[in-house]
Amino acid sequence: MEENNSITPKIRLRELDFLRGIAIILVIFRHQPVIDFLQTMGWIGVDLFFVLSGFLVSGLLFREYQKFGSIKPGLFLIRRGFKIYPIFYLTAILYIIPRILLHKFNPLHAFYDLIFVQNYAMGWGYLYAASWSLAVEEHFYFLLAFLLWLLFNKKLIDFKKTQGFSLFEKIIVSVLVVILVLRIISNYYYPDDTIRHITMTHLRIDSLLFGVLIAYWYNFKQQQLFSFYRNNQLLLLLAFLMLLFTPFLDQMDSFFVRTIGFTMLYLSFGIILIHFLVNKNINKQINRIFSTAVVNFVSKIGFCSYSIYVIHSFIITYDSFFKIENRYLAFAEVFVLSIISGFVMTYLIEKYFLNFRDRFFPNRTF
C-alpha cells in the first residue's frame, strides 16, 4: 500500500507489514523459549494481529461502501476464503499425517479445528494450539460482513454524517464495554476455565472491533482523527506505559491480564497503529531506529506472517526430534525454518490461489 493518506488495495503499507512482522516474531518467541521475558510477553503478538486485522479487513468494506454505496458480503467472504483456507487446510494435512502414523489422531477434535470451532470445543486448537486465534478471526469475518451488510445495504446508519459521535461509534464502543464486563464475569465465576477465557470469540473479539473503529475513523473521519492525535502527543507514551506489564505477567496466570489487560493491549496497539498512520515520516524513523535492512526484512516477514503463523508450530513440534540442547541454537533453527517455510508457502501456494481469486472474484474497489 502506498504511503499517503489513503490505503489502496493494490499497494501495501510497508510500515504495517513491519508491525505484522513484529507480531509474528513475538509469537515465535512465545512458542519457542529462548529469552524468558520475551516468552512471557510473546502472547501479545496475537493481540497486535487482531487490531491490525480488524483495521485492514474492515477497511476493505468501508472503501467498497464509499465507492458503491453498498457492499457484497458474499464476495468479501469468498475473497477471504481464498486468502485463509488453502494455506490452512493444506497445512492441516502436515499436522494430521504424523498423528495418524503415531496412532494419536482424534477425528472429532480435528473436525473442530477444520470448521473453526476449536476455541469453544476445546480452548486451544487440536492440530496446533495457536489455531484458536484463526477461529476468532473467522467468526469475526462473518459477523463483520453481516453487521456491515445491515448497516450499509439496509441503510440503518447514514455513514455520510461524520459530525459528532455517530451511532456506529456508539455501537462499537458499547460492544467493547460489554465484552470487558463479560470477561470480568466469566473469569470471576469460572476461574478454572482459564484457556477458554483466553480463546473464546465473544471474550476476545474486542481487539478486532477496536481495529474496525480505527478503520471507521480513518476512512470517514480522517481529518478529525489526525488532528486529535496530533493534539494529544502523550497518547503514544500512554500506549507504551500500558504495555509495561507484559514482560512480567502471563495471561495464563493473571486475572488482571485476562480482563483489563486485554483491553489495555488493544488500546495500546490501536494508538500505535494510529501513530503509524498519522506520521508521514514513520518509515524514516523506524529505519533510523532499526536500520533499513532490518525493517525491510521484518516487513517481508509481516507480508508472509499468515503462512509463518500456521506452519511455525509444526516446525517447533518436529524440530524437537533433533534435540538441540542449546536454546539459542534451537530458537535460531526454528526461526529460520519457520521464516523460510512461510516465505515459500506465501509466494508459491498463497500467491497461486490469490491470482485465481482475483481472476474470477475481483475486488470491487479496483
Coordinates of C-alpha atoms in Angstrom, one line a residue:
M1 CA 0.0 0.0 0.0
E2 CA 1.3 3.4 -0.8
E3 CA 2.4 6.0 1.7
N4 CA -0.3 8.6 1.6
N5 CA -3.5 9.4 3.4
S6 CA -5.5 6.6 1.9
I7 CA -5.0 2.8 1.8
T8 CA -5.3 1.5 -1.7
P9 CA -5.9 -2.2 -2.4
K10 CA -3.0 -3.0 -4.7
I11 CA -0.1 -1.3 -2.9
R12 CA 0.9 -2.3 0.6
L13 CA 1.9 -0.1 3.5
R14 CA 5.4 -1.2 4.4
E15 CA 5.1 0.1 8.0
L16 CA 2.0 -2.0 8.7
D17 CA 3.8 -5.1 7.4
F18 CA 6.5 -4.2 9.8
L19 CA 4.0 -4.3 12.7
R20 CA 2.8 -7.6 11.4
G21 CA 6.3 -8.8 11.3
I22 CA 6.8 -7.8 15.0
A23 CA 3.6 -9.6 15.9
I24 CA 4.7 -13.0 14.3
I25 CA 8.2 -12.7 15.8
L26 CA 6.6 -12.2 19.2
V27 CA 4.5 -15.3 18.7
I28 CA 7.6 -17.4 17.8
F29 CA 9.4 -16.1 20.9
R30 CA 6.3 -17.3 22.9
H31 CA 6.3 -20.8 21.5
Q32 CA 10.0 -21.5 21.2
P33 CA 11.6 -20.4 24.5
V34 CA 14.9 -18.5 24.3
I35 CA 14.7 -15.4 26.5
D36 CA 12.4 -15.6 29.5
F37 CA 10.8 -12.1 29.3
L38 CA 10.2 -12.4 25.6
Q39 CA 8.5 -15.8 26.1
T40 CA 6.3 -14.2 28.9
M41 CA 5.2 -11.3 26.7
G42 CA 5.2 -13.2 23.3
W43 CA 1.4 -13.9 23.5
I44 CA 0.7 -10.2 22.9
G45 CA 1.6 -10.8 19.3
V46 CA -1.8 -12.3 18.7
D47 CA -3.5 -9.1 20.1
L48 CA -1.4 -7.0 17.7
F49 CA -2.5 -9.2 14.8
F50 CA -6.2 -8.8 15.9
V51 CA -6.0 -5.0 15.9
L52 CA -4.3 -4.9 12.5
S53 CA -6.7 -7.4 11.0
G54 CA -9.7 -5.6 12.3
F55 CA -8.4 -2.4 10.8
L56 CA -7.3 -3.8 7.4
V57 CA -10.2 -6.1 6.8
S58 CA -13.0 -3.7 7.7
G59 CA -11.2 -1.0 5.6
L60 CA -11.9 -3.1 2.5
L61 CA -15.6 -3.0 3.2
F62 CA -15.6 0.7 4.2
R63 CA -13.9 1.6 0.9
E64 CA -16.4 -0.6 -1.1
Y65 CA -19.2 1.3 0.6
Q66 CA -17.7 4.6 -0.2
K67 CA -17.4 3.7 -3.9
F68 CA -20.7 1.9 -4.4
G69 CA -23.0 2.9 -1.5
S70 CA -23.3 -0.8 -0.7
I71 CA -21.2 -3.9 -0.1
K72 CA -21.3 -7.5 -1.4
P73 CA -20.7 -9.6 1.8
G74 CA -20.7 -12.9 -0.2
L75 CA -17.9 -11.6 -2.4
F76 CA -16.0 -10.4 0.6
L77 CA -16.3 -13.8 2.3
I78 CA -15.2 -15.7 -0.9
R79 CA -12.2 -13.5 -1.2
R80 CA -11.3 -14.0 2.5
G81 CA -11.7 -17.7 1.9
F82 CA -9.2 -17.8 -0.9
K83 CA -6.8 -16.0 1.4
I84 CA -7.3 -18.2 4.5
Y85 CA -8.5 -21.7 3.6
P86 CA -5.9 -23.1 1.1
I87 CA -3.0 -22.5 3.4
F88 CA -4.9 -23.6 6.4
Y89 CA -6.2 -26.9 5.0
L90 CA -3.1 -27.8 3.1
T91 CA -1.0 -27.2 6.3
A92 CA -3.5 -29.1 8.4
I93 CA -2.5 -32.2 6.3
L94 CA 1.0 -31.8 7.7
Y95 CA -0.3 -31.9 11.2
I96 CA -2.7 -34.8 10.7
I97 CA -0.4 -37.3 8.9
P98 CA 2.1 -37.7 11.8
R99 CA -0.7 -38.1 14.3
I100 CA -2.2 -40.9 12.2
L101 CA 1.1 -42.6 11.8
L102 CA 1.7 -42.4 15.6
H103 CA -1.9 -43.6 16.3
K104 CA -2.6 -40.4 18.2
F105 CA -5.3 -39.0 15.8
N106 CA -8.7 -37.9 17.2
P107 CA -11.0 -37.3 14.2
L108 CA -13.6 -35.3 16.2
H109 CA -11.0 -32.9 17.6
A110 CA -9.5 -32.4 14.2
F111 CA -13.0 -31.7 12.9
Y112 CA -13.4 -28.9 15.4
D113 CA -10.3 -27.3 14.1
L114 CA -11.3 -27.8 10.4
I115 CA -14.6 -26.0 11.0
F116 CA -13.1 -23.3 13.2
V117 CA -14.9 -24.0 16.5
Q118 CA -11.9 -25.3 18.4
N119 CA -11.8 -22.3 20.7
Y120 CA -15.2 -23.2 22.1
A121 CA -15.0 -27.0 21.9
M122 CA -11.5 -27.4 23.3
G123 CA -10.0 -24.0 24.1
W124 CA -6.7 -24.3 22.2
G125 CA -6.6 -25.8 18.8
Y126 CA -6.1 -29.6 18.5
L127 CA -3.8 -29.9 15.4
Y128 CA -1.8 -26.9 16.8
A129 CA -2.7 -24.8 19.8
A130 CA -2.4 -21.4 18.1
S131 CA -5.2 -22.2 15.7
W132 CA -7.7 -20.9 18.2
S133 CA -7.0 -17.3 17.0
L134 CA -7.8 -18.3 13.5
A135 CA -11.2 -19.4 14.7
V136 CA -11.7 -15.9 16.3
E137 CA -10.8 -14.3 13.1
E138 CA -13.2 -16.5 11.1
H139 CA -16.1 -15.7 13.4
F140 CA -15.1 -12.0 13.1
Y141 CA -15.2 -12.1 9.3
F142 CA -18.7 -13.5 9.2
L143 CA -20.0 -11.2 11.9
L144 CA -18.4 -8.1 10.3
A145 CA -19.9 -8.9 6.9
F146 CA -23.3 -9.4 8.3
L147 CA -23.2 -6.3 10.5
L148 CA -22.0 -4.0 7.7
W149 CA -24.5 -5.5 5.3
L150 CA -27.2 -4.5 7.7
L151 CA -25.8 -1.0 8.2
F152 CA -24.8 -0.3 4.6
N153 CA -27.2 -2.2 2.4
K154 CA -30.3 -1.8 4.7
K155 CA -29.4 1.9 5.3
L156 CA -29.7 1.6 9.1
I157 CA -27.0 4.2 9.5
D158 CA -26.1 7.2 7.4
F159 CA -22.3 7.0 7.2
K160 CA -22.1 10.3 5.3
K161 CA -22.8 12.1 8.5
T162 CA -19.4 12.5 10.2
Q163 CA -20.1 15.2 12.7
G164 CA -20.3 14.3 16.4
F165 CA -20.2 10.9 17.9
S166 CA -22.0 8.7 15.4
L167 CA -24.4 5.8 16.0
F168 CA -21.8 3.4 14.6
E169 CA -19.2 4.6 17.1
K170 CA -21.7 4.3 19.9
I171 CA -22.5 0.7 18.9
I172 CA -18.8 -0.3 18.7
V173 CA -17.9 1.4 22.0
S174 CA -20.9 -0.2 23.7
V175 CA -19.9 -3.7 22.5
L176 CA -16.3 -3.1 23.7
V177 CA -17.6 -2.2 27.2
V178 CA -20.0 -5.2 27.2
I179 CA -17.1 -7.6 26.2
L180 CA -14.9 -6.3 29.1
V181 CA -17.8 -6.8 31.5
L182 CA -18.3 -10.3 30.2
R183 CA -14.6 -11.1 30.6
I184 CA -14.7 -10.0 34.2
I185 CA -17.8 -12.0 35.0
S186 CA -16.6 -15.1 33.2
N187 CA -13.2 -15.1 34.9
Y188 CA -14.7 -14.4 38.3
Y189 CA -17.4 -17.1 38.2
Y190 CA -15.4 -19.7 36.3
P191 CA -11.8 -19.2 37.5
D192 CA -10.7 -22.7 36.4
D193 CA -11.7 -22.3 32.8
T194 CA -8.6 -20.3 32.0
I195 CA -8.0 -21.4 28.5
R196 CA -11.5 -20.6 27.2
H197 CA -11.3 -17.2 28.8
I198 CA -8.3 -16.6 26.6
T199 CA -9.7 -18.1 23.4
M200 CA -13.5 -17.7 23.2
T201 CA -14.5 -15.3 20.5
H202 CA -17.1 -13.3 22.5
L203 CA -14.4 -12.6 25.0
R204 CA -11.6 -11.7 22.6
I205 CA -13.2 -10.1 19.5
D206 CA -13.0 -6.6 21.1
S207 CA -9.4 -6.3 19.8
L208 CA -10.6 -6.8 16.3
L209 CA -13.5 -4.4 16.8
F210 CA -11.2 -1.7 18.0
G211 CA -9.3 -2.1 14.7
V212 CA -12.7 -1.7 13.0
L213 CA -13.3 1.5 14.9
I214 CA -9.9 2.9 13.9
A215 CA -10.7 2.0 10.3
Y216 CA -14.0 3.8 10.6
W217 CA -12.2 6.9 11.8
Y218 CA -9.5 6.6 9.1
N219 CA -12.0 6.2 6.3
F220 CA -14.8 8.5 7.4
K221 CA -13.2 11.0 9.9
Q222 CA -9.6 11.1 8.8
Q223 CA -9.1 14.8 9.4
Q224 CA -10.6 14.6 12.9
L225 CA -8.6 11.5 13.7
F226 CA -5.3 13.0 12.6
S227 CA -6.0 16.3 14.3
F228 CA -7.0 14.7 17.6
Y229 CA -3.9 12.5 17.6
R230 CA -1.5 15.4 16.7
N231 CA -3.1 17.5 19.5
N232 CA -2.6 14.6 22.0
Q233 CA 1.0 13.6 21.6
L234 CA 1.1 11.9 25.0
L235 CA -1.1 9.1 23.7
L236 CA 1.9 7.3 22.3
L237 CA 3.6 7.4 25.7
L238 CA 0.4 6.2 27.3
A239 CA 0.4 3.3 24.8
F240 CA 3.8 2.1 25.9
L241 CA 3.0 2.6 29.6
M242 CA 0.0 0.3 29.2
L243 CA 2.3 -2.4 27.7
L244 CA 4.8 -2.3 30.6
F245 CA 3.1 -5.2 32.4
T246 CA 3.5 -7.7 29.5
P247 CA 7.1 -8.9 30.2
F248 CA 6.1 -9.7 33.8
L249 CA 2.5 -11.1 33.8
D250 CA 1.4 -14.2 31.8
Q251 CA -2.2 -14.4 30.5
M252 CA -2.4 -18.0 31.9
D253 CA -1.7 -16.9 35.5
S254 CA -3.3 -13.4 35.8
F255 CA -6.9 -12.4 36.3
F256 CA -5.8 -8.8 35.6
V257 CA -4.4 -9.8 32.2
R258 CA -7.4 -11.8 31.1
T259 CA -9.8 -8.9 31.9
I260 CA -8.5 -5.4 31.9
G261 CA -5.1 -6.4 30.5
F262 CA -6.6 -7.5 27.2
T263 CA -8.4 -4.1 26.9
M264 CA -5.2 -2.2 27.7
L265 CA -3.5 -4.2 25.0
Y266 CA -5.8 -3.3 22.2
L267 CA -5.9 0.3 23.3
S268 CA -2.1 0.4 23.2
F269 CA -1.8 -1.3 19.8
G270 CA -4.6 0.8 18.4
I271 CA -2.7 4.0 19.5
I272 CA 0.5 2.7 17.9
L273 CA -1.4 1.8 14.7
I274 CA -2.8 5.4 14.6
H275 CA 0.7 6.8 15.1
F276 CA 1.9 4.7 12.2
L277 CA -1.0 6.1 10.0
V278 CA -0.6 9.7 11.0
N279 CA 3.1 10.0 11.0
K280 CA 4.3 10.7 7.4
N281 CA 7.9 10.1 8.4
I282 CA 7.3 6.8 10.2
N283 CA 9.3 4.8 7.6
K284 CA 12.3 7.1 8.0
Q285 CA 12.0 6.9 11.8
I286 CA 11.9 3.1 12.1
N287 CA 14.7 2.9 9.5
R288 CA 16.8 5.1 11.9
I289 CA 16.0 3.0 14.9
F290 CA 16.3 -0.5 13.4
S291 CA 18.2 0.1 10.1
T292 CA 16.6 -0.1 6.7
A293 CA 17.8 -3.7 6.1
V294 CA 16.2 -4.9 9.4
V295 CA 12.9 -3.0 8.7
N296 CA 12.7 -4.4 5.2
F297 CA 13.3 -8.0 6.5
V298 CA 10.8 -7.7 9.3
S299 CA 8.3 -6.2 6.8
K300 CA 8.8 -9.2 4.5
I301 CA 8.2 -11.4 7.5
G302 CA 5.0 -9.4 8.1
F303 CA 3.9 -9.9 4.5
C304 CA 4.3 -13.7 4.9
S305 CA 3.0 -13.7 8.5
Y306 CA -0.1 -15.8 8.0
S307 CA 1.8 -18.7 6.4
I308 CA 4.5 -18.4 9.1
Y309 CA 1.8 -18.5 11.8
V310 CA 0.2 -21.7 10.6
I311 CA 3.5 -23.5 10.0
H312 CA 5.7 -22.5 12.9
S313 CA 4.0 -24.9 15.4
F314 CA 4.7 -27.8 13.0
I315 CA 8.4 -26.7 12.8
I316 CA 8.6 -26.5 16.6
T317 CA 7.0 -29.9 17.2
Y318 CA 9.1 -31.9 14.8
D319 CA 12.3 -29.9 15.2
S320 CA 12.3 -31.2 18.7
F321 CA 13.3 -34.6 17.3
F322 CA 16.8 -33.1 16.7
K323 CA 17.1 -32.5 20.5
I324 CA 19.3 -29.4 20.3
E325 CA 20.3 -28.7 23.8
N326 CA 21.4 -25.1 23.3
R327 CA 18.2 -23.0 23.5
Y328 CA 19.7 -20.2 21.3
L329 CA 20.6 -22.6 18.6
A330 CA 17.2 -24.3 18.9
F331 CA 15.5 -21.0 18.6
A332 CA 17.6 -20.0 15.6
E333 CA 16.8 -23.2 13.8
V334 CA 13.0 -22.9 14.4
F335 CA 13.0 -19.2 13.5
V336 CA 14.9 -19.7 10.2
L337 CA 12.9 -22.8 9.2
S338 CA 9.6 -21.1 10.0
I339 CA 10.5 -18.0 8.0
I340 CA 11.8 -19.9 5.0
S341 CA 8.7 -22.2 5.1
G342 CA 6.4 -19.2 5.4
F343 CA 8.0 -17.4 2.5
V344 CA 7.7 -20.5 0.3
M345 CA 4.1 -21.0 1.2
T346 CA 3.2 -17.4 0.6
Y347 CA 5.0 -16.9 -2.7
L348 CA 4.1 -20.3 -4.2
I349 CA 0.8 -21.6 -2.7
E350 CA -0.9 -18.4 -1.4
K351 CA 0.0 -16.4 -4.5
Y352 CA -1.4 -19.1 -6.8
F353 CA -4.8 -19.1 -5.1
L354 CA -4.9 -15.3 -4.8
N355 CA -4.2 -15.0 -8.5
F356 CA -7.1 -17.4 -9.2
R357 CA -9.3 -15.4 -6.8
D358 CA -8.5 -12.1 -8.4
R359 CA -9.2 -13.5 -11.8
F360 CA -12.7 -14.9 -11.0
F361 CA -13.7 -12.9 -8.0
P362 CA -12.2 -9.4 -8.5
N363 CA -12.2 -6.8 -5.8
R364 CA -15.0 -4.3 -6.5
T365 CA -12.8 -1.3 -5.4
F366 CA -10.2 -1.9 -8.1

